[in-house]
GROMACS .gro file of N, CA, C and O in nm:
model
  416
    1ALA      N    1   0.096  -0.136  -0.034
    1ALA     CA    2   0.008  -0.018   0.001
    1ALA      C    3   0.071   0.159  -0.002
    1ALA      O    4   0.045   0.225  -0.056
    2MET      N    5   0.189   0.137   0.058
    2MET     CA    6   0.289   0.240   0.056
    2MET      C    7   0.398   0.234   0.005
    2MET      O    8   0.507   0.318  -0.004
    3GLY      N    9   0.412   0.147  -0.098
    3GLY     CA   10   0.505   0.101  -0.216
    3GLY      C   11   0.571   0.217  -0.305
    3GLY      O   12   0.454   0.339  -0.302
    4PRO      N   13   0.653   0.211  -0.349
    4PRO     CA   14   0.666   0.320  -0.459
    4PRO      C   15   0.611   0.329  -0.566
    4PRO      O   16   0.558   0.212  -0.612
    5PRO      N   17   0.547   0.434  -0.615
    5PRO     CA   18   0.470   0.441  -0.754
    5PRO      C   19   0.521   0.367  -0.900
    5PRO      O   20   0.455   0.329  -0.986
    6SER      N   21   0.659   0.307  -0.877
    6SER     CA   22   0.701   0.220  -0.993
    6SER      C   23   0.654   0.100  -1.010
    6SER      O   24   0.737   0.001  -1.075
    7GLY      N   25   0.568   0.032  -0.893
    7GLY     CA   26   0.546  -0.076  -0.877
    7GLY      C   27   0.632  -0.168  -0.786
    7GLY      O   28   0.660  -0.320  -0.814
    8GLY      N   29   0.720  -0.093  -0.738
    8GLY     CA   30   0.828  -0.195  -0.649
    8GLY      C   31   0.948  -0.228  -0.688
    8GLY      O   32   1.014  -0.303  -0.585
    9ARG      N   33   0.970  -0.203  -0.833
    9ARG     CA   34   1.076  -0.217  -0.895
    9ARG      C   35   1.221  -0.133  -0.849
    9ARG      O   36   1.194  -0.010  -0.888
   10MET      N   37   1.284  -0.167  -0.820
   10MET     CA   38   1.421  -0.096  -0.781
   10MET      C   39   1.534  -0.121  -0.903
   10MET      O   40   1.523  -0.251  -0.934
   11VAL      N   41   1.587  -0.013  -0.934
   11VAL     CA   42   1.677  -0.028  -1.069
   11VAL      C   43   1.808  -0.076  -0.967
   11VAL      O   44   1.876   0.009  -0.898
   12ILE      N   45   1.900  -0.179  -1.026
   12ILE     CA   46   2.010  -0.226  -0.993
   12ILE      C   47   2.106  -0.144  -1.034
   12ILE      O   48   2.096  -0.161  -1.182
   13SER      N   49   2.224  -0.076  -1.024
   13SER     CA   50   2.315  -0.010  -1.069
   13SER      C   51   2.387  -0.106  -1.170
   13SER      O   52   2.401  -0.220  -1.140
   14ARG      N   53   2.431  -0.043  -1.267
   14ARG     CA   54   2.526  -0.136  -1.339
   14ARG      C   55   2.638  -0.188  -1.264
   14ARG      O   56   2.698  -0.296  -1.304
   15ARG      N   57   2.741  -0.103  -1.200
   15ARG     CA   58   2.815  -0.126  -1.119
   15ARG      C   59   2.805  -0.268  -1.019
   15ARG      O   60   2.851  -0.366  -1.037
   16LEU      N   61   2.658  -0.247  -0.972
   16LEU     CA   62   2.605  -0.384  -0.876
   16LEU      C   63   2.620  -0.513  -0.965
   16LEU      O   64   2.643  -0.607  -0.956
   17GLN      N   65   2.547  -0.477  -1.090
   17GLN     CA   66   2.540  -0.581  -1.191
   17GLN      C   67   2.639  -0.643  -1.255
   17GLN      O   68   2.652  -0.772  -1.272
   18SER      N   69   2.778  -0.566  -1.272
   18SER     CA   70   2.879  -0.631  -1.272
   18SER      C   71   2.940  -0.744  -1.198
   18SER      O   72   3.005  -0.785  -1.275
   19ARG      N   73   2.895  -0.738  -1.080
   19ARG     CA   74   2.935  -0.839  -0.989
   19ARG      C   75   2.894  -0.965  -1.006
   19ARG      O   76   2.942  -1.063  -0.928
   20PHE      N   77   2.773  -0.989  -1.079
   20PHE     CA   78   2.689  -1.096  -1.092
   20PHE      C   79   2.699  -1.190  -1.208
   20PHE      O   80   2.752  -1.098  -1.309
   21ASN      N   81   2.726  -1.310  -1.230
   21ASN     CA   82   2.697  -1.386  -1.321
   21ASN      C   83   2.560  -1.451  -1.340
   21ASN      O   84   2.508  -1.479  -1.245
   22LEU      N   85   2.516  -1.460  -1.482
   22LEU     CA   86   2.426  -1.544  -1.524
   22LEU      C   87   2.442  -1.669  -1.605
   22LEU      O   88   2.492  -1.627  -1.719
   23ILE      N   89   2.424  -1.770  -1.541
   23ILE     CA   90   2.448  -1.910  -1.576
   23ILE      C   91   2.319  -1.952  -1.665
   23ILE      O   92   2.244  -1.980  -1.551
   24ASN      N   93   2.297  -2.017  -1.754
   24ASN     CA   94   2.175  -2.084  -1.849
   24ASN      C   95   2.231  -2.200  -1.891
   24ASN      O   96   2.303  -2.208  -1.993
   25MET      N   97   2.140  -2.285  -1.833
   25MET     CA   98   2.163  -2.438  -1.935
   25MET      C   99   2.060  -2.510  -1.983
   25MET      O  100   1.939  -2.498  -1.879
   26THR      N  101   2.056  -2.555  -2.080
   26THR     CA  102   1.945  -2.648  -2.111
   26THR      C  103   1.932  -2.765  -2.044
   26THR      O  104   2.020  -2.819  -2.004
   27PHE      N  105   1.824  -2.834  -2.038
   27PHE     CA  106   1.803  -2.961  -1.964
   27PHE      C  107   1.861  -3.059  -2.030
   27PHE      O  108   1.845  -3.042  -2.157
   28PRO      N  109   1.949  -3.168  -1.994
   28PRO     CA  110   2.002  -3.264  -2.108
   28PRO      C  111   1.921  -3.369  -2.155
   28PRO      O  112   1.814  -3.389  -2.111
   29GLN      N  113   1.937  -3.413  -2.271
   29GLN     CA  114   1.865  -3.512  -2.294
   29GLN      C  115   1.855  -3.643  -2.240
   29GLN      O  116   1.945  -3.666  -2.183
   30GLU      N  117   1.751  -3.717  -2.272
   30GLU     CA  118   1.748  -3.838  -2.194
   30GLU      C  119   1.859  -3.937  -2.214
   30GLU      O  120   1.903  -3.999  -2.123
   31SER      N  121   1.909  -3.956  -2.323
   31SER     CA  122   2.034  -4.009  -2.357
   31SER      C  123   2.161  -3.979  -2.270
   31SER      O  124   2.250  -4.058  -2.246
   32GLN      N  125   2.170  -3.853  -2.267
   32GLN     CA  126   2.260  -3.794  -2.146
   32GLN      C  127   2.263  -3.833  -2.021
   32GLN      O  128   2.343  -3.864  -1.929
   33ILE      N  129   2.126  -3.844  -1.965
   33ILE     CA  130   2.101  -3.862  -1.848
   33ILE      C  131   2.117  -4.015  -1.808
   33ILE      O  132   2.202  -4.059  -1.701
   34LYS      N  133   2.056  -4.090  -1.907
   34LYS     CA  134   2.110  -4.242  -1.883
   34LYS      C  135   2.254  -4.250  -1.904
   34LYS      O  136   2.265  -4.328  -1.800
   35ARG      N  137   2.327  -4.210  -1.954
   35ARG     CA  138   2.466  -4.211  -1.960
   35ARG      C  139   2.534  -4.153  -1.798
   35ARG      O  140   2.621  -4.250  -1.789
   36ILE      N  141   2.463  -4.058  -1.777
   36ILE     CA  142   2.581  -4.032  -1.655
   36ILE      C  143   2.549  -4.092  -1.505
   36ILE      O  144   2.588  -4.159  -1.452
   37PHE      N  145   2.385  -4.082  -1.514
   37PHE     CA  146   2.362  -4.227  -1.406
   37PHE      C  147   2.352  -4.333  -1.393
   37PHE      O  148   2.414  -4.400  -1.343
   38GLY      N  149   2.369  -4.400  -1.543
   38GLY     CA  150   2.369  -4.532  -1.573
   38GLY      C  151   2.526  -4.593  -1.536
   38GLY      O  152   2.545  -4.685  -1.476
   39SER      N  153   2.585  -4.478  -1.561
   39SER     CA  154   2.729  -4.542  -1.575
   39SER      C  155   2.768  -4.514  -1.396
   39SER      O  156   2.857  -4.626  -1.327
   40MET      N  157   2.732  -4.416  -1.334
   40MET     CA  158   2.746  -4.394  -1.193
   40MET      C  159   2.672  -4.563  -1.100
   40MET      O  160   2.761  -4.622  -1.025
   41ILE      N  161   2.565  -4.612  -1.135
   41ILE     CA  162   2.539  -4.693  -1.104
   41ILE      C  163   2.554  -4.850  -1.137
   41ILE      O  164   2.607  -4.923  -1.064
   42ASN      N  165   2.589  -4.819  -1.240
   42ASN     CA  166   2.649  -4.973  -1.314
   42ASN      C  167   2.793  -4.970  -1.244
   42ASN      O  168   2.863  -5.084  -1.229
   43GLN      N  169   2.891  -4.830  -1.202
   43GLN     CA  170   3.007  -4.883  -1.155
   43GLN      C  171   3.008  -4.956  -1.019
   43GLN      O  172   3.087  -5.035  -0.956
   44LYS      N  173   2.889  -4.900  -0.955
   44LYS     CA  174   2.881  -4.943  -0.832
   44LYS      C  175   2.807  -5.062  -0.790
   44LYS      O  176   2.883  -5.147  -0.689
   45LEU      N  177   2.746  -5.123  -0.910
   45LEU     CA  178   2.692  -5.241  -0.903
   45LEU      C  179   2.811  -5.360  -0.931
   45LEU      O  180   2.801  -5.490  -0.945
   46GLN      N  181   2.897  -5.335  -0.974
   46GLN     CA  182   3.052  -5.402  -1.006
   46GLN      C  183   3.067  -5.505  -0.853
   46GLN      O  184   3.128  -5.588  -0.848
   47ASP      N  185   3.043  -5.413  -0.743
   47ASP     CA  186   3.087  -5.509  -0.623
   47ASP      C  187   2.963  -5.591  -0.576
   47ASP      O  188   3.031  -5.643  -0.483
   48PHE      N  189   2.868  -5.596  -0.638
   48PHE     CA  190   2.762  -5.693  -0.598
   48PHE      C  191   2.755  -5.830  -0.643
   48PHE      O  192   2.867  -5.839  -0.719
   49GLU      N  193   2.664  -5.884  -0.654
   49GLU     CA  194   2.680  -6.033  -0.701
   49GLU      C  195   2.618  -6.051  -0.829
   49GLU      O  196   2.584  -5.957  -0.872
   50GLU      N  197   2.653  -6.138  -0.902
   50GLU     CA  198   2.641  -6.150  -1.034
   50GLU      C  199   2.511  -6.118  -1.068
   50GLU      O  200   2.467  -6.083  -1.208
   51GLU      N  201   2.404  -6.160  -1.007
   51GLU     CA  202   2.267  -6.131  -1.064
   51GLU      C  203   2.230  -6.027  -1.028
   51GLU      O  204   2.123  -5.949  -1.070
   52VAL      N  205   2.307  -5.924  -0.977
   52VAL     CA  206   2.254  -5.784  -0.920
   52VAL      C  207   2.294  -5.696  -1.029
   52VAL      O  208   2.249  -5.583  -1.077
   53LYS      N  209   2.404  -5.695  -1.108
   53LYS     CA  210   2.496  -5.623  -1.182
   53LYS      C  211   2.413  -5.571  -1.312
   53LYS      O  212   2.421  -5.479  -1.342
   54PRO      N  213   2.352  -5.697  -1.361
   54PRO     CA  214   2.264  -5.597  -1.483
   54PRO      C  215   2.137  -5.516  -1.459
   54PRO      O  216   2.121  -5.480  -1.557
   55ILE      N  217   2.114  -5.506  -1.338
   55ILE     CA  218   1.983  -5.425  -1.324
   55ILE      C  219   2.036  -5.276  -1.333
   55ILE      O  220   1.929  -5.169  -1.273
   56GLY      N  221   2.155  -5.224  -1.333
   56GLY     CA  222   2.182  -5.081  -1.342
   56GLY      C  223   2.114  -5.001  -1.455
   56GLY      O  224   2.053  -4.918  -1.420
   57ASP      N  225   2.077  -5.038  -1.560
   57ASP     CA  226   2.042  -5.014  -1.674
   57ASP      C  227   1.902  -5.015  -1.652
   57ASP      O  228   1.813  -4.900  -1.681
   58ILE      N  229   1.822  -5.102  -1.618
   58ILE     CA  230   1.690  -5.095  -1.604
   58ILE      C  231   1.669  -5.015  -1.487
   58ILE      O  232   1.548  -4.951  -1.505
   59MET      N  233   1.710  -4.992  -1.358
   59MET     CA  234   1.699  -4.910  -1.255
   59MET      C  235   1.713  -4.755  -1.305
   59MET      O  236   1.622  -4.705  -1.295
   60THR      N  237   1.814  -4.751  -1.407
   60THR     CA  238   1.824  -4.609  -1.454
   60THR      C  239   1.700  -4.585  -1.556
   60THR      O  240   1.665  -4.449  -1.541
   61GLN      N  241   1.658  -4.662  -1.643
   61GLN     CA  242   1.543  -4.633  -1.733
   61GLN      C  243   1.430  -4.619  -1.625
   61GLN      O  244   1.360  -4.530  -1.665
   62ALA      N  245   1.409  -4.701  -1.545
   62ALA     CA  246   1.270  -4.714  -1.474
   62ALA      C  247   1.253  -4.558  -1.405
   62ALA      O  248   1.146  -4.508  -1.362
   63THR      N  249   1.404  -4.512  -1.332
   63THR     CA  250   1.372  -4.380  -1.275
   63THR      C  251   1.346  -4.278  -1.358
   63THR      O  252   1.287  -4.184  -1.329
   64ILE      N  253   1.422  -4.271  -1.467
   64ILE     CA  254   1.360  -4.139  -1.559
   64ILE      C  255   1.234  -4.175  -1.616
   64ILE      O  256   1.188  -4.079  -1.631
   65GLU      N  257   1.191  -4.288  -1.639
   65GLU     CA  258   1.050  -4.295  -1.710
   65GLU      C  259   0.952  -4.232  -1.557
   65GLU      O  260   0.840  -4.168  -1.607
   66LEU      N  261   1.025  -4.282  -1.431
   66LEU     CA  262   0.907  -4.228  -1.349
   66LEU      C  263   0.897  -4.086  -1.333
   66LEU      O  264   0.808  -4.018  -1.314
   67TYR      N  265   1.035  -4.049  -1.337
   67TYR     CA  266   1.031  -3.882  -1.348
   67TYR      C  267   0.964  -3.814  -1.473
   67TYR      O  268   0.891  -3.706  -1.416
   68ASN      N  269   0.958  -3.873  -1.588
   68ASN     CA  270   0.885  -3.800  -1.700
   68ASN      C  271   0.741  -3.794  -1.648
   68ASN      O  272   0.654  -3.700  -1.683
   69SER      N  273   0.713  -3.938  -1.608
   69SER     CA  274   0.567  -3.918  -1.542
   69SER      C  275   0.518  -3.837  -1.461
   69SER      O  276   0.419  -3.789  -1.472
   70ILE      N  277   0.579  -3.818  -1.360
   70ILE     CA  278   0.569  -3.710  -1.240
   70ILE      C  279   0.548  -3.600  -1.316
   70ILE      O  280   0.461  -3.513  -1.278
   71VAL      N  281   0.641  -3.542  -1.359
   71VAL     CA  282   0.648  -3.413  -1.448
   71VAL      C  283   0.509  -3.376  -1.511
   71VAL      O  284   0.435  -3.281  -1.509
   72GLN      N  285   0.501  -3.491  -1.575
   72GLN     CA  286   0.374  -3.452  -1.682
   72GLN      C  287   0.231  -3.466  -1.594
   72GLN      O  288   0.127  -3.382  -1.613
   73ARG      N  289   0.201  -3.533  -1.485
   73ARG     CA  290   0.082  -3.537  -1.386
   73ARG      C  291   0.093  -3.466  -1.322
   73ARG      O  292   0.010  -3.367  -1.264
   74PHE      N  293   0.212  -3.398  -1.242
   74PHE     CA  294   0.164  -3.303  -1.127
   74PHE      C  295   0.258  -3.158  -1.176
   74PHE      O  296   0.345  -3.148  -1.144
   75LEU      N  297   0.181  -3.132  -1.280
   75LEU     CA  298   0.189  -2.985  -1.315
   75LEU      C  299   0.168  -2.846  -1.200
   75LEU      O  300   0.089  -2.855  -1.099
   76PRO      N  301   0.258  -2.750  -1.167
   76PRO     CA  302   0.274  -2.664  -1.078
   76PRO      C  303   0.131  -2.560  -1.100
   76PRO      O  304   0.114  -2.539  -1.233
   77THR      N  305   0.047  -2.540  -1.029
   77THR     CA  306  -0.055  -2.469  -0.977
   77THR      C  307  -0.045  -2.349  -0.898
   77THR      O  308   0.032  -2.372  -0.795
   78PRO      N  309  -0.133  -2.257  -0.878
   78PRO     CA  310  -0.120  -2.158  -0.784
   78PRO      C  311  -0.138  -2.224  -0.627
   78PRO      O  312  -0.080  -2.151  -0.556
   79THR      N  313  -0.221  -2.347  -0.635
   79THR     CA  314  -0.261  -2.382  -0.505
   79THR      C  315  -0.124  -2.476  -0.465
   79THR      O  316  -0.097  -2.515  -0.364
   80LYS      N  317  -0.036  -2.536  -0.565
   80LYS     CA  318   0.064  -2.643  -0.581
   80LYS      C  319   0.208  -2.598  -0.630
   80LYS      O  320   0.236  -2.668  -0.719
   81ILE      N  321   0.262  -2.499  -0.580
   81ILE     CA  322   0.340  -2.398  -0.680
   81ILE      C  323   0.476  -2.484  -0.627
   81ILE      O  324   0.563  -2.482  -0.671
   82HIS      N  325   0.488  -2.600  -0.537
   82HIS     CA  326   0.601  -2.657  -0.521
   82HIS      C  327   0.602  -2.784  -0.602
   82HIS      O  328   0.717  -2.844  -0.575
   83TYR      N  329   0.493  -2.832  -0.691
   83TYR     CA  330   0.534  -2.903  -0.764
   83TYR      C  331   0.620  -2.854  -0.913
   83TYR      O  332   0.594  -2.835  -1.010
   84LEU      N  333   0.731  -2.851  -0.891
   84LEU     CA  334   0.850  -2.808  -0.966
   84LEU      C  335   0.955  -2.933  -0.956
   84LEU      O  336   1.005  -2.963  -0.813
   85PHE      N  337   1.002  -2.980  -1.064
   85PHE     CA  338   1.059  -3.100  -1.058
   85PHE      C  339   1.203  -3.052  -1.146
   85PHE      O  340   1.191  -2.993  -1.258
   86ASN      N  341   1.307  -3.109  -1.109
   86ASN     CA  342   1.438  -3.092  -1.159
   86ASN      C  343   1.518  -3.201  -1.204
   86ASN      O  344   1.504  -3.291  -1.106
   87LEU      N  345   1.660  -3.202  -1.240
   87LEU     CA  346   1.739  -3.280  -1.235
   87LEU      C  347   1.778  -3.330  -1.053
   87LEU      O  348   1.834  -3.432  -1.100
   88ARG      N  349   1.764  -3.261  -0.985
   88ARG     CA  350   1.828  -3.252  -0.828
   88ARG      C  351   1.736  -3.370  -0.814
   88ARG      O  352   1.761  -3.478  -0.732
   89ASP      N  353   1.574  -3.389  -0.841
   89ASP     CA  354   1.523  -3.512  -0.797
   89ASP      C  355   1.563  -3.636  -0.847
   89ASP      O  356   1.558  -3.714  -0.780
   90ILE      N  357   1.612  -3.648  -0.974
   90ILE     CA  358   1.672  -3.757  -1.033
   90ILE      C  359   1.805  -3.803  -0.945
   90ILE      O  360   1.813  -3.919  -0.904
   91SER      N  361   1.872  -3.712  -0.923
   91SER     CA  362   2.002  -3.742  -0.860
   91SER      C  363   1.967  -3.789  -0.680
   91SER      O  364   2.057  -3.872  -0.671
   92LYS      N  365   1.892  -3.731  -0.652
   92LYS     CA  366   1.850  -3.778  -0.525
   92LYS      C  367   1.821  -3.943  -0.536
   92LYS      O  368   1.873  -3.988  -0.399
   93VAL      N  369   1.741  -3.951  -0.608
   93VAL     CA  370   1.707  -4.130  -0.619
   93VAL      C  371   1.870  -4.200  -0.635
   93VAL      O  372   1.888  -4.300  -0.568
   94PHE      N  373   1.934  -4.133  -0.712
   94PHE     CA  374   2.070  -4.230  -0.765
   94PHE      C  375   2.145  -4.207  -0.608
   94PHE      O  376   2.258  -4.271  -0.570
   95GLN      N  377   2.162  -4.102  -0.558
   95GLN     CA  378   2.252  -4.081  -0.435
   95GLN      C  379   2.199  -4.203  -0.345
   95GLN      O  380   2.302  -4.269  -0.233
   96GLY      N  381   2.060  -4.234  -0.306
   96GLY     CA  382   2.049  -4.311  -0.197
   96GLY      C  383   2.063  -4.456  -0.263
   96GLY      O  384   2.146  -4.562  -0.202
   97LEU      N  385   2.048  -4.451  -0.387
   97LEU     CA  386   2.100  -4.603  -0.442
   97LEU      C  387   2.275  -4.643  -0.430
   97LEU      O  388   2.271  -4.738  -0.416
   98LEU      N  389   2.326  -4.533  -0.459
   98LEU     CA  390   2.462  -4.518  -0.436
   98LEU      C  391   2.511  -4.557  -0.298
   98LEU      O  392   2.646  -4.593  -0.270
   99ARG      N  393   2.442  -4.538  -0.218
   99ARG     CA  394   2.448  -4.553  -0.069
   99ARG      C  395   2.428  -4.707  -0.035
   99ARG      O  396   2.471  -4.766   0.080
  100ALA      N  397   2.424  -4.792  -0.138
  100ALA     CA  398   2.365  -4.972  -0.099
  100ALA      C  399   2.471  -4.996  -0.071
  100ALA      O  400   2.604  -4.966  -0.131
  101HIS      N  401   2.474  -5.106   0.011
  101HIS     CA  402   2.601  -5.189   0.059
  101HIS      C  403   2.581  -5.293   0.008
  101HIS      O  404   2.463  -5.385   0.018
  102LYS      N  405   2.662  -5.383  -0.014
  102LYS     CA  406   2.640  -5.543  -0.077
  102LYS      C  407   2.603  -5.631  -0.007
  102LYS      O  408   2.544  -5.736  -0.007
  103ASP      N  409   2.638  -5.616   0.113
  103ASP     CA  410   2.612  -5.686   0.237
  103ASP      C  411   2.452  -5.660   0.281
  103ASP      O  412   2.434  -5.795   0.397
  104TYR      N  413   2.406  -5.586   0.258
  104TYR     CA  414   2.252  -5.563   0.307
  104TYR      C  415   2.175  -5.584   0.201
  104TYR      O  416   2.083  -5.573   0.182
   0.00000   0.00000   0.00000
């Protein structure tokens, strides 16, 4: 109610702007995601029993498919703005998988 007439936007000086960096990256292709996470999980599974070793690619594919279906199903809305998913969500799944120990 008592904001500035310009709508609350403050001009940031060029001097201050020069101290910041903007980095923009496109989302990786599915084949790149498979290669990154598949390599990590397959390397981890080399320490496990022979019957467990081949499931690395299957787990990677299943995780990516689950991620894609969640992104399509749970779209952000004004009441559910927390429905924003990114590569960090996939990495959290693999962080848990990489903590697995062959004795358990």
